[in-house]
CSV table of C-alpha atoms in Angstrom, one decimal:
chain,number,residue,atom,x,y,z
A,1,MET,CA,52.7,147.2,61.2
A,2,LEU,CA,50.3,148.0,64.2
A,3,LEU,CA,50.7,152.4,63.2
A,4,SER,CA,50.2,151.4,59.2
A,5,VAL,CA,46.5,149.2,60.9
A,6,SER,CA,45.7,151.8,63.0
A,7,LEU,CA,45.9,154.3,60.1
A,8,ILE,CA,44.0,152.9,57.4
A,9,LEU,CA,41.2,152.0,60.1
A,10,LEU,CA,41.0,155.9,61.8
A,11,LEU,CA,41.9,157.3,58.3
A,12,GLY,CA,39.4,155.2,56.4
A,13,MET,CA,36.3,155.6,58.6
A,14,PHE,CA,36.7,159.2,58.8
A,15,LEU,CA,37.5,160.0,55.5
A,16,GLY,CA,34.2,157.5,54.6
A,17,PHE,CA,31.8,159.7,57.2
A,18,LEU,CA,33.7,162.8,55.4
A,19,CYS,CA,32.6,161.3,52.3
A,20,LYS,CA,28.6,160.1,53.7
A,21,LYS,CA,28.6,164.2,55.2
A,22,VAL,CA,28.6,165.1,51.4
A,23,HIS,CA,26.1,162.8,50.1
A,24,LEU,CA,29.7,160.4,48.3
A,25,PRO,CA,29.4,156.5,48.7
A,26,ALA,CA,31.4,155.9,51.9
A,27,LEU,CA,34.6,153.6,50.2
A,28,CYS,CA,35.5,156.7,47.4
A,29,GLY,CA,37.0,158.4,51.3
A,30,MET,CA,38.2,154.4,52.0
A,31,LEU,CA,40.3,154.6,48.0
A,32,LEU,CA,41.4,158.2,48.3
A,33,THR,CA,43.3,157.3,52.1
A,34,GLY,CA,44.8,154.1,50.2
A,35,VAL,CA,45.8,156.4,48.2
A,36,LEU,CA,47.7,159.0,50.4
A,37,LEU,CA,48.7,156.7,52.7
A,38,GLY,CA,50.0,154.3,50.2
A,39,PRO,CA,54.0,154.2,47.5
A,40,ALA,CA,52.1,156.8,45.7
A,41,VAL,CA,52.0,159.5,48.3
A,42,PHE,CA,53.2,159.3,52.2
A,43,ASP,CA,54.0,155.8,52.2
A,44,LEU,CA,52.8,154.8,55.1
A,45,ILE,CA,51.6,151.3,54.8
A,46,ASP,CA,53.7,149.0,56.3
A,47,PRO,CA,55.0,146.7,53.4
A,48,SER,CA,54.4,143.6,54.9
A,49,ILE,CA,51.0,145.2,54.9
A,50,LEU,CA,51.5,145.3,51.1
A,51,ASN,CA,52.9,141.4,50.3
A,52,ILE,CA,49.4,139.7,51.5
A,53,SER,CA,47.1,142.8,49.9
A,54,ALA,CA,46.0,140.2,47.7
A,55,ASP,CA,44.4,137.7,50.6
A,56,ILE,CA,43.4,140.6,52.6
A,57,ARG,CA,41.4,141.5,49.8
A,58,LYS,CA,40.5,137.9,49.7
A,59,ILE,CA,39.2,137.1,52.6
A,60,ALA,CA,37.4,140.7,53.1
A,61,LEU,CA,35.4,139.2,49.2
A,62,VAL,CA,34.6,136.3,51.0
A,63,VAL,CA,33.3,137.6,54.3
A,64,ILE,CA,30.8,139.6,51.2
A,65,LEU,CA,30.0,137.1,49.6
A,66,THR,CA,28.8,134.6,52.5
A,67,ARG,CA,26.7,137.5,53.8
A,68,ALA,CA,25.8,137.5,50.7
A,69,GLY,CA,24.2,134.1,50.6
A,70,LEU,CA,22.7,134.1,53.8
A,71,SER,CA,20.9,136.0,52.5
A,72,LEU,CA,20.3,134.8,49.0
A,73,ASP,CA,16.5,134.6,47.8
A,74,LEU,CA,16.8,132.7,44.5
A,75,THR,CA,13.3,131.6,44.3
A,76,ASP,CA,12.1,135.9,41.9
A,77,LEU,CA,15.8,134.5,39.9
A,78,LYS,CA,14.0,131.4,39.3
A,79,LYS,CA,11.5,133.1,37.2
A,80,ILE,CA,13.5,136.2,35.5
A,81,GLY,CA,14.8,132.4,33.7
A,82,ARG,CA,17.1,133.2,30.5
A,83,PRO,CA,18.2,136.9,31.2
A,84,ALA,CA,19.9,135.6,34.7
A,85,LEU,CA,21.8,133.4,32.9
A,86,LEU,CA,22.7,135.8,30.1
A,87,MET,CA,23.7,138.4,32.8
A,88,CYS,CA,26.6,136.0,33.7
A,89,ALA,CA,28.5,136.7,30.6
A,90,LEU,CA,26.9,138.8,28.2
A,91,PRO,CA,27.9,142.9,29.0
A,92,ALA,CA,30.9,141.6,30.2
A,93,THR,CA,31.5,139.8,26.6
A,94,ALA,CA,30.4,142.9,24.7
A,95,GLU,CA,32.7,145.1,26.9
A,96,LEU,CA,35.4,142.9,25.5
A,97,VAL,CA,34.5,143.3,22.3
A,98,GLY,CA,34.8,147.2,23.2
A,99,CYS,CA,37.7,146.8,24.1
A,100,LEU,CA,38.8,145.1,20.9
A,101,ILE,CA,37.4,148.1,19.2
A,102,PHE,CA,38.5,150.7,20.5
A,103,ALA,CA,42.0,149.6,22.4
A,104,PRO,CA,44.0,149.3,19.4
A,105,ARG,CA,43.0,152.4,17.4
A,106,PHE,CA,43.7,154.0,20.7
A,107,PHE,CA,46.4,152.5,21.6
A,108,GLY,CA,47.4,150.4,19.5
A,109,LEU,CA,47.6,147.0,21.1
A,110,THR,CA,47.6,144.0,18.7
A,111,LEU,CA,44.8,142.1,19.3
A,112,THR,CA,45.2,139.5,21.6
A,113,GLU,CA,47.0,142.9,23.9
A,114,ALA,CA,43.2,144.3,23.2
A,115,ALA,CA,41.4,140.9,24.5
A,116,ILE,CA,43.4,140.8,27.8
A,117,LEU,CA,42.4,144.6,28.7
A,118,GLY,CA,39.2,144.2,27.8
A,119,ALA,CA,39.0,140.9,30.5
A,120,VAL,CA,40.5,143.1,32.6
A,121,LEU,CA,38.2,145.3,32.5
A,122,ALA,CA,35.3,143.3,32.1
A,123,ALA,CA,34.5,141.8,35.6
A,124,VAL,CA,32.0,143.6,37.7
A,125,SER,CA,33.0,144.6,41.7
A,126,PRO,CA,31.4,142.2,43.6
A,127,ALA,CA,32.3,144.2,46.4
A,128,VAL,CA,30.9,147.5,45.7
A,129,VAL,CA,28.2,145.9,44.0
A,130,VAL,CA,26.8,142.9,46.7
A,131,PRO,CA,26.6,144.9,49.8
A,132,ARG,CA,24.4,147.8,48.1
A,133,MET,CA,21.9,144.6,46.7
A,134,ILE,CA,22.0,143.5,50.2
A,135,HIS,CA,20.6,146.5,51.4
A,136,LEU,CA,17.8,146.6,48.5
A,137,MET,CA,16.7,143.0,49.5
A,138,GLU,CA,17.1,143.8,53.2
A,139,THR,CA,14.5,147.2,52.3
A,140,GLY,CA,12.5,145.5,49.2
A,141,TYR,CA,13.8,147.9,46.8
A,142,GLY,CA,12.7,145.4,43.4
A,143,THR,CA,13.0,142.5,44.9
A,144,GLY,CA,9.2,141.8,43.4
A,145,LYS,CA,10.9,141.8,40.0
A,146,GLY,CA,13.8,139.8,41.5
A,147,ILE,CA,16.1,142.6,40.1
A,148,PRO,CA,19.2,142.6,43.5
A,149,GLN,CA,18.1,138.8,43.2
A,150,LEU,CA,19.6,139.2,39.9
A,151,ILE,CA,22.4,141.8,40.0
A,152,LEU,CA,23.9,140.0,42.6
A,153,ALA,CA,24.1,136.4,41.1
A,154,GLY,CA,24.3,137.7,37.9
A,155,ALA,CA,28.2,139.8,39.3
A,156,SER,CA,29.1,137.0,41.0
A,157,VAL,CA,29.5,134.1,37.9
A,158,ASP,CA,30.8,137.3,35.4
A,159,ASP,CA,33.4,137.4,38.1
A,160,VAL,CA,34.9,133.8,37.1
A,161,TYR,CA,34.3,134.0,33.9
A,162,VAL,CA,35.8,137.2,33.1
A,163,ILE,CA,38.5,135.5,35.1
A,164,VAL,CA,39.1,132.5,33.0
A,165,LEU,CA,39.0,134.6,29.6
A,166,PHE,CA,41.8,136.5,31.2
A,167,THR,CA,44.0,133.6,31.2
A,168,THR,CA,43.2,131.6,28.5
A,169,PHE,CA,44.6,135.8,26.4
A,170,MET,CA,47.7,135.8,28.9
A,171,GLY,CA,48.7,131.5,27.8
A,172,MET,CA,48.4,133.1,23.9
A,173,ALA,CA,50.5,136.5,24.4
A,174,GLN,CA,53.2,134.4,25.7
A,175,GLY,CA,52.9,131.7,23.1
A,176,ASN,CA,51.1,128.6,24.5
A,177,LYS,CA,47.7,127.3,23.2
A,178,VAL,CA,44.8,128.4,23.6
A,179,SER,CA,43.0,125.5,25.4
A,180,VAL,CA,39.6,124.5,24.6
A,181,MET,CA,38.6,122.9,28.1
A,182,SER,CA,39.2,126.0,29.4
A,183,PHE,CA,36.5,127.2,28.1
A,184,VAL,CA,34.3,124.3,28.8
A,185,ASN,CA,35.4,124.5,32.3
A,186,ILE,CA,33.2,128.1,32.8
A,187,PRO,CA,30.3,126.6,33.1
A,188,ILE,CA,31.1,123.5,34.6
A,189,SER,CA,32.9,125.7,37.4
A,190,VAL,CA,30.0,127.0,38.4
A,191,VAL,CA,28.2,124.5,38.7
A,192,LEU,CA,30.0,122.2,40.6
A,193,GLY,CA,30.8,125.3,42.9
A,194,ILE,CA,27.7,126.2,43.0
A,195,LEU,CA,27.0,122.0,44.2
A,196,ALA,CA,29.8,122.6,46.5
A,197,GLY,CA,28.5,125.2,48.4
A,198,LEU,CA,24.8,124.1,48.9
A,199,LEU,CA,26.5,120.4,50.1
A,200,LEU,CA,28.5,122.3,52.9
A,201,GLY,CA,25.8,124.8,53.9
A,202,THR,CA,23.2,121.6,54.1
A,203,CYS,CA,25.6,120.0,55.7
A,204,PHE,CA,26.9,122.7,58.6
A,205,GLY,CA,23.0,123.1,59.0
A,206,ILE,CA,22.4,119.7,60.1
A,207,PHE,CA,25.9,120.3,62.1
A,208,PHE,CA,24.1,123.2,64.0
A,209,GLU,CA,21.1,121.7,64.7
A,210,LYS,CA,22.8,118.8,66.2
A,211,LEU,CA,25.4,121.0,68.3
A,212,HIS,CA,25.0,123.7,69.9
A,213,ILE,CA,27.0,126.2,69.7
A,214,ARG,CA,27.0,130.0,70.1
A,215,ASP,CA,26.5,132.0,66.7
A,216,THR,CA,30.2,134.2,66.9
A,217,ALA,CA,32.1,130.1,66.8
A,218,LYS,CA,29.7,129.8,63.6
A,219,MET,CA,30.6,132.2,62.0
A,220,MET,CA,34.4,131.5,62.9
A,221,ILE,CA,33.1,127.9,61.3
A,222,LEU,CA,31.5,129.4,58.1
A,223,LEU,CA,34.5,131.8,57.3
A,224,SER,CA,37.4,129.6,57.9
A,225,ALA,CA,35.2,126.6,55.5
A,226,SER,CA,35.0,129.5,53.0
A,227,LEU,CA,38.6,130.6,53.2
A,228,LEU,CA,39.8,126.7,52.7
A,229,LEU,CA,37.3,126.9,49.7
A,230,CYS,CA,39.2,129.4,48.2
A,231,VAL,CA,42.7,127.9,49.5
A,232,ALA,CA,41.3,124.8,47.2
A,233,GLU,CA,40.4,125.9,44.2
A,234,ASN,CA,44.1,128.0,43.6
A,235,ALA,CA,45.9,124.5,44.7
A,236,LEU,CA,44.1,122.0,41.7
A,237,THR,CA,46.0,121.3,38.5
A,238,THR,CA,42.7,119.5,37.3
A,239,PRO,CA,41.8,120.8,33.7
A,240,ILE,CA,38.3,120.5,36.2
A,241,THR,CA,38.0,123.6,38.6
A,242,PHE,CA,34.8,124.6,41.0
A,243,SER,CA,34.7,128.5,41.6
A,244,SER,CA,35.3,129.0,45.3
A,245,LEU,CA,34.1,133.1,45.1
A,246,ILE,CA,30.5,130.9,44.1
A,247,ALA,CA,30.9,127.7,46.6
A,248,VAL,CA,31.6,130.9,49.1
A,249,MET,CA,28.0,132.4,48.3
A,250,PHE,CA,25.7,129.3,48.2
A,251,ILE,CA,27.3,128.3,51.6
A,252,GLY,CA,24.5,131.0,53.6
A,253,TYR,CA,21.8,129.9,50.4
A,254,GLY,CA,22.6,126.2,51.9
A,255,LEU,CA,22.4,126.9,55.6
A,256,LYS,CA,19.5,129.7,55.3
A,257,ARG,CA,17.3,126.6,53.5
A,258,ARG,CA,18.2,124.6,56.2
A,259,ARG,CA,18.4,127.3,59.4
A,260,ALA,CA,17.1,130.4,58.1
A,261,GLN,CA,16.4,131.3,61.9
A,262,VAL,CA,20.0,130.7,61.7
A,263,ALA,CA,21.4,132.4,58.8
A,264,GLU,CA,19.6,135.2,60.0
A,265,ARG,CA,21.2,135.9,63.3
A,266,LEU,CA,24.7,134.5,61.1
A,267,SER,CA,23.7,137.8,58.1
A,268,VAL,CA,23.9,140.3,61.1
A,269,ARG,CA,26.9,139.2,62.2
A,270,PHE,CA,28.5,139.2,59.0
A,271,ASN,CA,27.4,142.4,58.7
A,272,LYS,CA,29.5,143.4,61.5
A,273,VAL,CA,32.2,142.2,60.5
A,274,TRP,CA,31.8,143.9,56.7
A,275,VAL,CA,32.8,147.4,58.6
A,276,GLY,CA,35.9,146.4,59.2
A,277,ALA,CA,36.8,144.6,56.3
A,278,GLU,CA,35.4,147.0,54.1
A,279,ILE,CA,37.6,149.6,55.0
A,280,PHE,CA,40.3,147.3,54.3
A,281,LEU,CA,39.2,146.1,51.3
A,282,PHE,CA,38.9,149.7,49.2
A,283,VAL,CA,42.0,151.1,51.0
A,284,LEU,CA,44.2,148.9,49.9
A,285,VAL,CA,42.9,149.0,46.8
A,286,GLY,CA,43.4,152.3,46.6
A,287,ALA,CA,47.2,151.6,48.2
A,288,SER,CA,47.6,150.2,44.6
A,289,VAL,CA,47.2,153.2,42.7
A,290,ASN,CA,50.5,154.4,40.9
A,291,ILE,CA,49.7,158.6,40.0
A,292,SER,CA,52.5,158.3,37.9
A,293,TYR,CA,51.6,156.1,35.8
A,294,LEU,CA,48.2,158.1,35.2
A,295,GLY,CA,49.5,160.8,33.5
A,296,LYS,CA,50.6,158.7,30.3
A,297,VAL,CA,47.3,158.1,28.9
A,298,GLY,CA,45.2,160.7,30.1
A,299,PHE,CA,42.1,161.7,28.4
A,300,THR,CA,42.6,158.9,26.0
A,301,ALA,CA,42.2,156.0,28.5
A,302,VAL,CA,39.1,158.2,30.3
A,303,ALA,CA,37.4,157.7,26.4
A,304,LEU,CA,38.8,154.0,26.3
A,305,ILE,CA,36.7,153.3,29.5
A,306,ILE,CA,33.7,155.4,28.8
A,307,LEU,CA,32.8,153.8,25.3
A,308,ALA,CA,33.4,150.0,27.0
A,309,LEU,CA,31.1,151.0,29.3
A,310,LEU,CA,28.5,151.6,26.8
A,311,VAL,CA,29.2,148.8,25.0
A,312,ARG,CA,28.8,147.1,28.4
A,313,MET,CA,25.6,148.5,29.1
A,314,LEU,CA,23.9,148.1,25.9
A,315,GLY,CA,25.0,144.5,26.7
A,316,VAL,CA,23.4,144.5,30.0
A,317,LEU,CA,20.3,145.8,28.5
A,318,LEU,CA,20.2,143.3,25.8
A,319,CYS,CA,20.0,140.7,29.0
A,320,MET,CA,16.8,142.1,29.7
A,321,LEU,CA,14.8,141.5,26.7
A,322,GLY,CA,11.8,139.3,27.6
A,323,THR,CA,11.8,140.7,30.7
A,324,PRO,CA,8.8,142.5,32.8
A,325,PHE,CA,11.2,144.9,33.6
A,326,ASN,CA,10.2,148.5,32.9
A,327,GLY,CA,12.3,151.3,30.9
A,328,LYS,CA,13.7,152.7,34.7
A,329,GLU,CA,14.0,149.4,36.2
A,330,ARG,CA,16.2,148.6,33.4
A,331,LEU,CA,18.2,151.5,33.4
A,332,PHE,CA,18.9,150.6,36.9
A,333,CYS,CA,20.3,147.4,35.7
A,334,MET,CA,22.4,149.2,33.5
A,335,LEU,CA,24.1,151.3,35.7
A,336,ALA,CA,23.8,148.6,38.4
A,337,TYR,CA,26.7,146.8,36.9
A,338,THR,CA,29.2,149.4,36.1
A,339,PRO,CA,31.1,149.4,39.0
A,340,LYS,CA,35.0,148.2,38.6
A,341,ALA,CA,37.1,147.3,41.4
A,342,THR,CA,38.5,143.7,42.8
A,343,VAL,CA,39.3,142.1,40.3
A,344,GLN,CA,41.2,145.4,38.3
A,345,ALA,CA,43.3,145.4,41.2
A,346,ALA,CA,43.9,141.8,41.1
A,347,ILE,CA,44.6,140.9,37.7
A,348,GLY,CA,45.6,144.3,36.4
A,349,GLY,CA,49.5,144.1,37.0
A,350,LEU,CA,49.5,140.4,36.5
A,351,PRO,CA,51.1,141.6,32.2
A,352,LEU,CA,53.5,143.5,33.2
A,353,ALA,CA,54.6,141.3,35.8
A,354,ALA,CA,55.3,138.8,33.0
A,355,GLY,CA,57.1,141.2,31.0
A,356,LEU,CA,54.3,142.0,27.9
A,357,ALA,CA,54.6,144.9,26.1
A,358,CYS,CA,50.5,145.9,27.7
A,359,GLY,CA,51.5,145.8,30.6
A,360,GLU,CA,51.6,149.7,31.8
A,361,ALA,CA,49.0,150.4,29.8
A,362,VAL,CA,47.0,147.5,31.3
A,363,LEU,CA,47.7,148.4,34.8
A,364,THR,CA,47.6,152.1,34.0
A,365,ILE,CA,43.9,151.5,32.8
A,366,ALA,CA,42.3,149.2,35.2
A,367,VAL,CA,43.3,151.6,37.6
A,368,LEU,CA,41.9,154.2,36.0
A,369,ALA,CA,38.8,151.8,36.1
A,370,ILE,CA,38.6,151.5,39.7
A,371,VAL,CA,39.2,155.6,40.8
A,372,LEU,CA,36.3,156.1,38.3
A,373,THR,CA,33.9,153.7,38.3
A,374,ALA,CA,34.2,152.1,41.7
A,375,PRO,CA,32.9,155.8,43.4
A,376,LEU,CA,30.6,157.0,40.6
A,377,GLY,CA,29.1,153.1,39.7
A,378,ALA,CA,28.4,152.9,43.8
A,379,PHE,CA,27.3,156.3,44.3
A,380,ALA,CA,24.9,155.8,40.6
A,381,ILE,CA,23.0,152.6,42.1
A,382,ASP,CA,22.9,154.7,46.1
A,383,PHE,CA,21.3,157.6,43.9
A,384,THR,CA,19.2,156.1,41.5
A,385,TYR,CA,17.6,153.4,43.6
A,386,HIS,CA,14.4,154.5,45.1
A,387,ARG,CA,13.7,156.9,42.3
A,388,LEU,CA,14.1,153.6,39.4
A,389,LEU,CA,12.9,150.5,41.7
A,390,GLU,CA,9.7,150.2,43.0
A,391,LYS,CA,9.5,149.7,47.3
A,392,ASN,CA,8.3,145.5,47.9
A,393,THR,CA,5.6,146.6,50.8
A,394,LYS,CA,4.7,142.0,51.5
């Protein structure tokens, strides 16, 4: 295991550095590291690490979402109003509809199987989007109109919405009855997640005010509480649940409202932790790629992904109607909402594990979507933000 950890960190940093040198996102090198070290090529990652890969990726996601909450400013987001709510569901719904239209024609899937594929593909990746929106908020690009805040909040809720749809469609494919409560639970879980996060964040603010401890200890307390929220969500068997990922982000926001200076210092510390967490996240995503699957679907899968993304971008454009955004800013929002990685890596293999006929096609297309959209989406954001967004000098 120690050799695997060393290889993941060293090769991940090295290839990430090389990618930066040629003006590509560092995550491209990290994904390539995962492919090379993973079972598909050299098989140098210890099986014990691969067995807990999902948990490690979840920890990395919690780190960056907590970091996002500590930097989040909802003032401009409140001014946007309706489009902010639409961004949480409309683009994902549009992409799912695109899969319902094209997947049966391209792969002979049933509508239920196409819906499962659409739900897997429709989630945007917080791991790619969130750190870049944090960078925009720190440098002031687009913050005057709340663009990074809009994308940051929408990407977090988008995943909750898509995972609920995926669970529902999986149940339909396995012969289970569709529960109306599962759809009702979408907005309820988001609201409960926000309330839980705000409450905990405020309580931590009061606690840190009364008890003076080192910032490192504060960071570990926040991280532990965030992980416990994820455990609590998974343990719930009630019809009504809460979104732990939303709660994690709003812990940071609640703390910032109560103790802004503490939140600012902790944000810097979480940023340092993210340096290592990012490497593990994307290397382990790359390790999930099975190259032998990719040759079976080829250009047909690429065509489906492109068409679904175009429909998704149309959905983002519809969300922008009635906003003060100009054409460049709308184009940026459309590009920033395309990367996929985290959710696809987490749920892409579940249909195959469940024995569904569409399982291999879903997994293959999900992996291909990661390989194509994660680096390209990250590159699109990094390359265009200073060209398409105005910098707020305040």
